[in-house]
PDB file of C-alpha atoms in Angstrom:
ATOM      1  CA  GLU A 286       0.000   0.000   0.000  1.00 34.00           C
ATOM      2  CA  SER A 287       1.228   3.483  -0.744  1.00 37.00           C
ATOM      3  CA  LEU A 288      -0.051   7.030  -0.712  1.00 43.00           C
ATOM      4  CA  THR A 289       0.471   9.960  -3.032  1.00 44.00           C
ATOM      5  CA  GLY A 290       3.238  11.817  -1.218  1.00 45.00           C
ATOM      6  CA  ALA A 291       6.369  10.587   0.476  1.00 43.00           C
ATOM      7  CA  LYS A 292       6.425   9.402   4.069  1.00 46.00           C
ATOM      8  CA  ASN A 293       8.784  10.868   6.669  1.00 45.00           C
ATOM      9  CA  VAL A 294      10.466  13.355   4.348  1.00 48.00           C
ATOM     10  CA  THR A 295      12.874  16.014   5.514  1.00 46.00           C
ATOM     11  CA  GLY A 296      10.199  18.598   6.219  1.00 59.00           C
ATOM     12  CA  LEU A 297      11.135  21.039   3.491  1.00 66.00           C
ATOM     13  CA  THR A 298       7.852  20.590   1.608  1.00 80.00           C
ATOM     14  CA  THR A 299       5.302  23.381   2.089  1.00 88.00           C
ATOM     15  CA  SER A 300       2.478  21.995  -0.083  1.00 88.00           C
ATOM     16  CA  LEU A 301       1.186  18.424  -0.021  1.00 84.00           C
ATOM     17  CA  SER A 302      -1.651  16.501  -1.703  1.00 84.00           C
ATOM     18  CA  ILE A 303      -2.580  13.055  -0.385  1.00 82.00           C
ATOM     19  CA  ASP A 304      -4.978  10.605  -2.013  1.00 82.00           C
ATOM     20  CA  ILE A 305      -6.445   8.393   0.727  1.00 80.00           C
ATOM     21  CA  SER A 306      -8.758   6.381  -1.536  1.00 82.00           C
ATOM     22  CA  ASN A 307      -9.195   2.845  -0.160  1.00 75.00           C
ATOM     23  CA  PHE A 308      -7.008   3.520   2.863  1.00 72.00           C
ATOM     24  CA  SER A 309      -7.872   3.302   6.529  1.00 68.00           C
ATOM     25  CA  ALA A 310      -7.515   6.352   8.762  1.00 65.00           C
ATOM     26  CA  ALA A 311      -4.630   4.662  10.577  1.00 68.00           C
ATOM     27  CA  LEU A 312      -2.593   4.293   7.387  1.00 68.00           C
ATOM     28  CA  ALA A 313      -3.450   7.763   6.123  1.00 65.00           C
ATOM     29  CA  LYS A 314      -2.328   9.195   9.447  1.00 66.00           C
ATOM     30  CA  GLU A 315       1.207   7.974   8.859  1.00 67.00           C
ATOM     31  CA  ALA A 316       1.536   9.736   5.518  1.00 67.00           C
ATOM     32  CA  TYR A 317       2.570  13.192   6.660  1.00 70.00           C
ATOM     33  CA  ASP A 318       4.332  12.704   9.958  1.00 69.00           C
ATOM     34  CA  GLY A 319       7.633  14.068   8.668  1.00 74.00           C
ATOM     35  CA  PHE A 320       6.258  17.254   7.143  1.00 81.00           C
ATOM     36  CA  THR A 321       7.164  20.052   9.526  1.00 86.00           C
ATOM     37  CA  LYS A 322       6.721  23.146   7.343  1.00 87.00           C
ATOM     38  CA  LEU A 323       3.436  22.469   5.601  1.00 90.00           C
ATOM     39  CA  GLU A 324       1.473  25.532   4.546  1.00 94.00           C
ATOM     40  CA  SER A 325      -1.086  23.759   2.355  1.00 93.00           C
ATOM     41  CA  LEU A 326      -2.646  20.305   2.701  1.00 91.00           C
ATOM     42  CA  THR A 327      -5.098  18.660   0.297  1.00 91.00           C
ATOM     43  CA  ILE A 328      -6.766  15.332   1.053  1.00 89.00           C
ATOM     44  CA  THR A 329      -8.532  13.617  -1.833  1.00 87.00           C
ATOM     45  CA  ASP A 330     -10.612  10.430  -1.930  1.00 87.00           C
ATOM     46  CA  THR A 331     -12.223   9.064  -5.079  1.00 84.00           C
ATOM     47  CA  THR A 332     -14.151   6.258  -3.404  1.00 86.00           C
ATOM     48  CA  THR A 333     -17.922   6.377  -2.964  1.00 85.00           C
ATOM     49  CA  GLY A 334     -20.636   4.589  -1.021  1.00 86.00           C
ATOM     50  CA  ASP A 335     -19.590   1.472   0.898  1.00 82.00           C
ATOM     51  CA  ALA A 336     -16.057   1.707  -0.497  1.00 81.00           C
ATOM     52  CA  VAL A 337     -15.254   4.750   1.630  1.00 84.00           C
ATOM     53  CA  LYS A 338     -12.918   3.752   4.461  1.00 82.00           C
ATOM     54  CA  THR A 339     -12.023   7.088   5.977  1.00 84.00           C
ATOM     55  CA  THR A 340     -14.733   9.557   7.045  1.00 91.00           C
ATOM     56  CA  GLU A 341     -12.711  11.149   9.843  1.00 90.00           C
ATOM     57  CA  PHE A 342      -9.885  13.592   9.311  1.00 91.00           C
ATOM     58  CA  PRO A 343      -6.891  11.328   9.915  1.00 83.00           C
ATOM     59  CA  GLY A 344      -4.961  13.694  12.134  1.00 80.00           C
ATOM     60  CA  GLY A 345      -1.338  12.901  12.827  1.00 78.00           C
ATOM     61  CA  LEU A 346       0.078  16.191  11.543  1.00 86.00           C
ATOM     62  CA  ASN A 347       3.477  17.057  12.905  1.00 85.00           C
ATOM     63  CA  ALA A 348       3.122  19.472  15.841  1.00 89.00           C
ATOM     64  CA  ALA A 349       5.373  21.954  14.054  1.00 90.00           C
ATOM     65  CA  THR A 350       2.626  22.611  11.499  1.00 92.00           C
ATOM     66  CA  LYS A 351       0.560  24.381  14.146  1.00 95.00           C
ATOM     67  CA  THR A 352       2.413  27.556  13.223  1.00 96.00           C
ATOM     68  CA  THR A 353       2.805  26.983   9.461  1.00 95.00           C
ATOM     69  CA  LEU A 354      -0.357  25.371   8.046  1.00 95.00           C
ATOM     70  CA  LYS A 355      -2.564  27.976   6.346  1.00 97.00           C
ATOM     71  CA  THR A 356      -4.916  26.120   4.000  1.00 97.00           C
ATOM     72  CA  VAL A 357      -6.608  22.723   4.203  1.00 96.00           C
ATOM     73  CA  THR A 358      -8.764  21.178   1.484  1.00 96.00           C
ATOM     74  CA  LEU A 359     -10.713  18.112   2.567  1.00 94.00           C
ATOM     75  CA  SER A 360     -12.261  15.331   0.557  1.00 93.00           C
ATOM     76  CA  ASN A 361     -16.071  15.422   0.553  1.00 94.00           C
ATOM     77  CA  ASN A 362     -15.935  12.022   2.277  1.00 93.00           C
ATOM     78  CA  ILE A 363     -14.486  13.590   5.416  1.00 94.00           C
ATOM     79  CA  THR A 364     -17.463  14.182   7.705  1.00 96.00           C
ATOM     80  CA  THR A 365     -15.789  14.184  11.123  1.00 97.00           C
ATOM     81  CA  ILE A 366     -13.155  16.489  12.602  1.00 97.00           C
ATOM     82  CA  PRO A 367     -11.955  14.751  15.779  1.00 95.00           C
ATOM     83  CA  GLU A 368     -11.136  16.272  19.141  1.00 96.00           C
ATOM     84  CA  SER A 369      -8.407  18.936  19.056  1.00 96.00           C
ATOM     85  CA  ALA A 370      -7.569  18.137  15.405  1.00 94.00           C
ATOM     86  CA  PHE A 371      -6.777  21.763  14.587  1.00 96.00           C
ATOM     87  CA  ALA A 372      -6.607  23.215  18.089  1.00 97.00           C
ATOM     88  CA  ALA A 373      -4.098  26.070  18.344  1.00 97.00           C
ATOM     89  CA  TYR A 374      -3.363  26.005  14.612  1.00 97.00           C
ATOM     90  CA  SER A 375      -2.498  29.664  14.744  1.00 97.00           C
ATOM     91  CA  ALA A 376      -1.729  30.126  11.016  1.00 98.00           C
ATOM     92  CA  LEU A 377      -4.799  28.348   9.607  1.00 98.00           C
ATOM     93  CA  THR A 378      -7.001  30.721   7.598  1.00 98.00           C
ATOM     94  CA  THR A 379      -9.049  28.470   5.304  1.00 98.00           C
ATOM     95  CA  ILE A 380     -10.609  25.002   5.439  1.00 98.00           C
ATOM     96  CA  ASN A 381     -13.654  23.651   3.594  1.00 97.00           C
ATOM     97  CA  LEU A 382     -16.191  22.300   6.076  1.00 98.00           C
ATOM     98  CA  ALA A 383     -19.445  22.186   4.083  1.00 96.00           C
ATOM     99  CA  LYS A 384     -19.667  18.369   4.283  1.00 97.00           C
ATOM    100  CA  VAL A 385     -18.564  17.966   7.897  1.00 98.00           C
ATOM    101  CA  LYS A 386     -21.224  16.681  10.297  1.00 98.00           C
ATOM    102  CA  THR A 387     -19.303  16.127  13.531  1.00 98.00           C
ATOM    103  CA  TYR A 388     -16.829  18.359  15.345  1.00 98.00           C
ATOM    104  CA  GLY A 389     -15.065  16.982  18.404  1.00 98.00           C
ATOM    105  CA  ASN A 390     -14.294  18.983  21.518  1.00 98.00           C
ATOM    106  CA  TYR A 391     -11.744  21.756  20.845  1.00 98.00           C
ATOM    107  CA  ALA A 392     -11.634  20.830  17.130  1.00 98.00           C
ATOM    108  CA  PHE A 393     -10.611  24.360  16.092  1.00 98.00           C
ATOM    109  CA  SER A 394     -10.155  26.012  19.467  1.00 98.00           C
ATOM    110  CA  GLY A 395      -7.503  28.692  19.209  1.00 98.00           C
ATOM    111  CA  ALA A 396      -7.281  28.642  15.403  1.00 98.00           C
ATOM    112  CA  ILE A 397      -7.102  32.394  15.706  1.00 97.00           C
ATOM    113  CA  LYS A 398      -6.702  33.288  12.021  1.00 98.00           C
ATOM    114  CA  LEU A 399      -9.539  31.157  10.648  1.00 98.00           C
ATOM    115  CA  THR A 400     -11.726  33.643   8.780  1.00 97.00           C
ATOM    116  CA  ALA A 401     -14.943  31.673   8.200  1.00 97.00           C
ATOM    117  CA  ILE A 402     -16.663  28.442   9.270  1.00 97.00           C
ATOM    118  CA  ASP A 403     -19.286  26.750   7.107  1.00 98.00           C
ATOM    119  CA  LEU A 404     -21.571  24.635   9.296  1.00 98.00           C
ATOM    120  CA  THR A 405     -24.009  23.745   6.511  1.00 97.00           C
ATOM    121  CA  ALA A 406     -23.973  20.008   7.290  1.00 98.00           C
ATOM    122  CA  ALA A 407     -23.189  20.194  11.014  1.00 98.00           C
ATOM    123  CA  GLU A 408     -25.028  17.905  13.427  1.00 98.00           C
ATOM    124  CA  THR A 409     -22.756  17.627  16.470  1.00 98.00           C
ATOM    125  CA  ILE A 410     -20.515  20.424  17.745  1.00 98.00           C
ATOM    126  CA  GLY A 411     -18.310  19.638  20.730  1.00 98.00           C
ATOM    127  CA  ALA A 412     -17.353  21.787  23.695  1.00 98.00           C
ATOM    128  CA  GLU A 413     -15.190  24.770  22.724  1.00 98.00           C
ATOM    129  CA  ALA A 414     -14.985  23.408  19.177  1.00 98.00           C
ATOM    130  CA  PHE A 415     -14.695  26.933  17.768  1.00 98.00           C
ATOM    131  CA  ALA A 416     -13.592  28.883  20.828  1.00 98.00           C
ATOM    132  CA  TRP A 417     -11.048  31.681  20.578  1.00 98.00           C
ATOM    133  CA  LEU A 418     -11.469  32.318  16.846  1.00 98.00           C
ATOM    134  CA  ALA A 419     -10.365  35.908  16.401  1.00 96.00           C
ATOM    135  CA  GLU A 420     -11.349  36.651  12.792  1.00 98.00           C
ATOM    136  CA  VAL A 421     -14.801  35.130  12.148  1.00 98.00           C
ATOM    137  CA  GLN A 422     -17.410  37.893  11.792  1.00 98.00           C
ATOM    138  CA  THR A 423     -20.528  36.006  10.667  1.00 98.00           C
ATOM    139  CA  LEU A 424     -21.907  32.720  11.961  1.00 98.00           C
ATOM    140  CA  THR A 425     -24.955  30.673  10.987  1.00 98.00           C
ATOM    141  CA  ILE A 426     -25.949  27.603  12.985  1.00 98.00           C
ATOM    142  CA  PRO A 427     -28.183  25.545  10.667  1.00 97.00           C
ATOM    143  CA  ALA A 428     -31.348  23.544  11.227  1.00 97.00           C
ATOM    144  CA  THR A 429     -29.391  20.274  11.148  1.00 97.00           C
ATOM    145  CA  VAL A 430     -27.520  20.820  14.429  1.00 98.00           C
ATOM    146  CA  LYS A 431     -28.601  18.314  17.094  1.00 97.00           C
ATOM    147  CA  SER A 432     -26.032  18.869  19.823  1.00 98.00           C
ATOM    148  CA  VAL A 433     -23.799  21.748  20.921  1.00 98.00           C
ATOM    149  CA  GLY A 434     -21.233  21.518  23.705  1.00 98.00           C
ATOM    150  CA  ALA A 435     -20.506  24.111  26.372  1.00 96.00           C
ATOM    151  CA  ASP A 436     -18.766  27.288  25.215  1.00 97.00           C
ATOM    152  CA  ALA A 437     -18.630  25.965  21.646  1.00 98.00           C
ATOM    153  CA  PHE A 438     -18.254  29.479  20.234  1.00 98.00           C
ATOM    154  CA  LYS A 439     -16.815  31.434  23.150  1.00 97.00           C
ATOM    155  CA  LYS A 440     -14.367  34.318  22.839  1.00 96.00           C
ATOM    156  CA  MET A 441     -14.967  34.920  19.126  1.00 97.00           C
ATOM    157  CA  ALA A 442     -13.555  38.403  19.263  1.00 96.00           C
ATOM    158  CA  LYS A 443     -14.945  39.788  15.983  1.00 97.00           C
ATOM    159  CA  LEU A 444     -18.236  37.901  15.684  1.00 98.00           C
ATOM    160  CA  LYS A 445     -20.828  40.530  14.764  1.00 98.00           C
ATOM    161  CA  THR A 446     -23.734  38.732  13.087  1.00 98.00           C
ATOM    162  CA  LEU A 447     -25.254  35.556  14.502  1.00 98.00           C
ATOM    163  CA  SER A 448     -28.088  33.494  13.019  1.00 98.00           C
ATOM    164  CA  ILE A 449     -29.478  30.432  14.782  1.00 98.00           C
ATOM    165  CA  ASN A 450     -31.731  28.248  12.631  1.00 97.00           C
ATOM    166  CA  ILE A 451     -31.720  25.021  14.653  1.00 95.00           C
ATOM    167  CA  SER A 452     -34.957  23.197  13.948  1.00 93.00           C
ATOM    168  CA  ASN A 453     -35.135  19.526  14.897  1.00 92.00           C
ATOM    169  CA  ASP A 454     -36.452  17.427  17.764  1.00 94.00           C
ATOM    170  CA  ASN A 455     -33.028  16.710  19.254  1.00 95.00           C
ATOM    171  CA  LEU A 456     -32.161  20.209  20.424  1.00 96.00           C
ATOM    172  CA  LYS A 457     -34.741  22.494  21.984  1.00 96.00           C
ATOM    173  CA  GLU A 458     -32.711  25.245  23.628  1.00 97.00           C
ATOM    174  CA  VAL A 459     -29.980  27.773  22.968  1.00 98.00           C
ATOM    175  CA  GLY A 460     -27.382  27.148  25.638  1.00 96.00           C
ATOM    176  CA  ALA A 461     -24.419  29.078  26.998  1.00 94.00           C
ATOM    177  CA  TRP A 462     -22.427  28.608  23.811  1.00 97.00           C
ATOM    178  CA  PHE A 463     -21.311  32.204  23.221  1.00 96.00           C
ATOM    179  CA  SER A 464     -19.485  33.198  26.406  1.00 92.00           C
ATOM    180  CA  ASP A 465     -17.678  36.536  26.191  1.00 93.00           C
ATOM    181  CA  ASP A 466     -18.568  37.158  22.554  1.00 94.00           C
ATOM    182  CA  ALA A 467     -18.483  40.857  23.205  1.00 93.00           C
ATOM    183  CA  ALA A 468     -18.606  42.033  19.580  1.00 96.00           C
ATOM    184  CA  ILE A 469     -22.002  40.578  18.641  1.00 96.00           C
ATOM    185  CA  GLU A 470     -24.256  43.280  17.212  1.00 96.00           C
ATOM    186  CA  SER A 471     -27.136  41.272  15.746  1.00 97.00           C
ATOM    187  CA  ILE A 472     -28.842  38.020  16.741  1.00 97.00           C
ATOM    188  CA  THR A 473     -31.562  36.324  14.679  1.00 98.00           C
ATOM    189  CA  ILE A 474     -33.252  33.109  15.758  1.00 98.00           C
ATOM    190  CA  GLU A 475     -35.444  31.323  13.247  1.00 97.00           C
ATOM    191  CA  SER A 476     -36.825  27.999  14.429  1.00 96.00           C
ATOM    192  CA  ALA A 477     -40.060  26.083  14.845  1.00 96.00           C
ATOM    193  CA  LYS A 478     -38.482  23.787  17.461  1.00 96.00           C
ATOM    194  CA  LEU A 479     -36.379  25.849  19.888  1.00 97.00           C
ATOM    195  CA  THR A 480     -38.354  26.508  23.057  1.00 98.00           C
ATOM    196  CA  LYS A 481     -35.812  28.080  25.395  1.00 98.00           C
ATOM    197  CA  ILE A 482     -32.909  30.497  25.583  1.00 98.00           C
ATOM    198  CA  ALA A 483     -30.863  29.399  28.575  1.00 97.00           C
ATOM    199  CA  ALA A 484     -29.434  31.521  31.367  1.00 96.00           C
ATOM    200  CA  ASN A 485     -26.401  33.596  30.357  1.00 94.00           C
ATOM    201  CA  ALA A 486     -26.724  32.573  26.713  1.00 95.00           C
ATOM    202  CA  PHE A 487     -25.754  36.009  25.401  1.00 94.00           C
ATOM    203  CA  LYS A 488     -24.487  37.631  28.572  1.00 89.00           C
ATOM    204  CA  ASP A 489     -21.781  40.238  28.029  1.00 84.00           C
ATOM    205  CA  ALA A 490     -22.582  40.802  24.345  1.00 92.00           C
ATOM    206  CA  ALA A 491     -21.905  44.450  25.087  1.00 91.00           C
ATOM    207  CA  LYS A 492     -22.358  45.696  21.505  1.00 94.00           C
ATOM    208  CA  LEU A 493     -25.630  43.903  20.845  1.00 95.00           C
ATOM    209  CA  THR A 494     -28.134  46.289  19.267  1.00 95.00           C
ATOM    210  CA  THR A 495     -30.608  44.084  17.383  1.00 96.00           C
ATOM    211  CA  ILE A 496     -32.474  40.936  18.456  1.00 97.00           C
ATOM    212  CA  ASP A 497     -34.955  39.280  16.105  1.00 98.00           C
ATOM    213  CA  LEU A 498     -36.968  36.419  17.630  1.00 97.00           C
ATOM    214  CA  SER A 499     -40.016  36.914  15.436  1.00 97.00           C
ATOM    215  CA  LYS A 500     -39.498  33.579  13.636  1.00 97.00           C
ATOM    216  CA  ALA A 501     -38.712  31.587  16.772  1.00 97.00           C
ATOM    217  CA  THR A 502     -42.277  30.349  16.759  1.00 97.00           C
ATOM    218  CA  ALA A 503     -41.916  27.743  19.553  1.00 97.00           C
ATOM    219  CA  LEU A 504     -39.933  29.948  21.945  1.00 98.00           C
ATOM    220  CA  ASN A 505     -41.676  30.136  25.322  1.00 98.00           C
ATOM    221  CA  THR A 506     -38.874  30.654  27.850  1.00 97.00           C
ATOM    222  CA  VAL A 507     -36.001  33.078  28.273  1.00 97.00           C
ATOM    223  CA  GLU A 508     -34.025  32.395  31.423  1.00 97.00           C
ATOM    224  CA  ALA A 509     -32.335  34.883  33.750  1.00 94.00           C
ATOM    225  CA  ASN A 510     -29.429  36.911  32.389  1.00 93.00           C
ATOM    226  CA  ALA A 511     -29.828  35.487  28.898  1.00 94.00           C
ATOM    227  CA  PHE A 512     -29.357  39.000  27.529  1.00 91.00           C
ATOM    228  CA  ALA A 513     -27.672  40.616  30.522  1.00 87.00           C
ATOM    229  CA  ASP A 514     -25.139  43.417  30.168  1.00 83.00           C
ATOM    230  CA  ASN A 515     -25.955  44.487  26.643  1.00 83.00           C
ATOM    231  CA  GLU A 516     -27.684  47.563  25.265  1.00 82.00           C
ATOM    232  CA  TYR A 517     -29.886  46.480  22.388  1.00 87.00           C
ATOM    233  CA  THR A 518     -32.094  49.110  20.796  1.00 90.00           C
ATOM    234  CA  SER A 519     -34.321  46.873  18.685  1.00 94.00           C
ATOM    235  CA  ILE A 520     -36.064  43.631  19.594  1.00 94.00           C
ATOM    236  CA  LYS A 521     -38.755  41.667  17.732  1.00 96.00           C
ATOM    237  CA  LEU A 522     -40.846  39.276  19.817  1.00 96.00           C
ATOM    238  CA  ALA A 523     -44.058  38.955  17.833  1.00 96.00           C
ATOM    239  CA  GLY A 524     -44.428  35.387  16.643  1.00 96.00           C
ATOM    240  CA  THR A 525     -42.980  33.772  19.768  1.00 97.00           C
ATOM    241  CA  LYS A 526     -44.945  32.035  22.533  1.00 97.00           C
ATOM    242  CA  LEU A 527     -43.379  34.151  25.276  1.00 97.00           C
ATOM    243  CA  THR A 528     -45.723  35.277  28.024  1.00 95.00           C
ATOM    244  CA  ASP A 529     -43.028  36.562  30.381  1.00 93.00           C
ATOM    245  CA  ILE A 530     -40.437  38.930  28.939  1.00 91.00           C
ATOM    246  CA  SER A 531     -38.976  40.143  32.212  1.00 90.00           C
ATOM    247  CA  ASN A 532     -35.638  38.463  31.414  1.00 89.00           C
ATOM    248  CA  ILE A 533     -35.411  40.350  28.129  1.00 87.00           C
ATOM    249  CA  ILE A 534     -36.695  43.830  28.804  1.00 77.00           C
TER     250      ILE A 534
END
């Protein structure tokens, strides 16, 4: 068995493409251990259906790439980013995530230069999976998301626009996922399933000016301090099932 790309090379290579078709994750993981200066990584896989052997990002990157790797292109067969896979990858700016369903705890925590995250296919998002991202300005959490871990999106220093569209029977509340996201200016929740915004959910969003809950048609509870310490000037509640708005106003 062999992969496209040499194994255990000197580390001078900055760009690498690996074809993992028909290979297990364990074998793929060995392919780039020696690459210490990678700036670009592409993983391809031409298999389909039952022939696909690797659906999880193999991991195994040399620790030195935490400060060099800038761009990652994943095969569409990769649907899982495991725990801490890209944690503290401080040079990473771009990775295609449109097919990824599962993000382990701390998957991208501290990837401070990552500019955008596409959660189109996301179902499970682990604790602090996207914490400490310093450049992301817009975030949409789609209807498909079934589970979100604690502080999944905390300390996103430039996050300004947040849309939450979760709409399935597995997840009924917005939790404390956005701790210390002080730059948020606009929050829109559109869901026929979410019933609750938990305590401290958006606490300390000091720049928050606009809240639109008008399409959160099942929302009936907003817990204490959910919107504490912010100064919004516009809020839309018509369309919700709220009967007590004392924790909002």
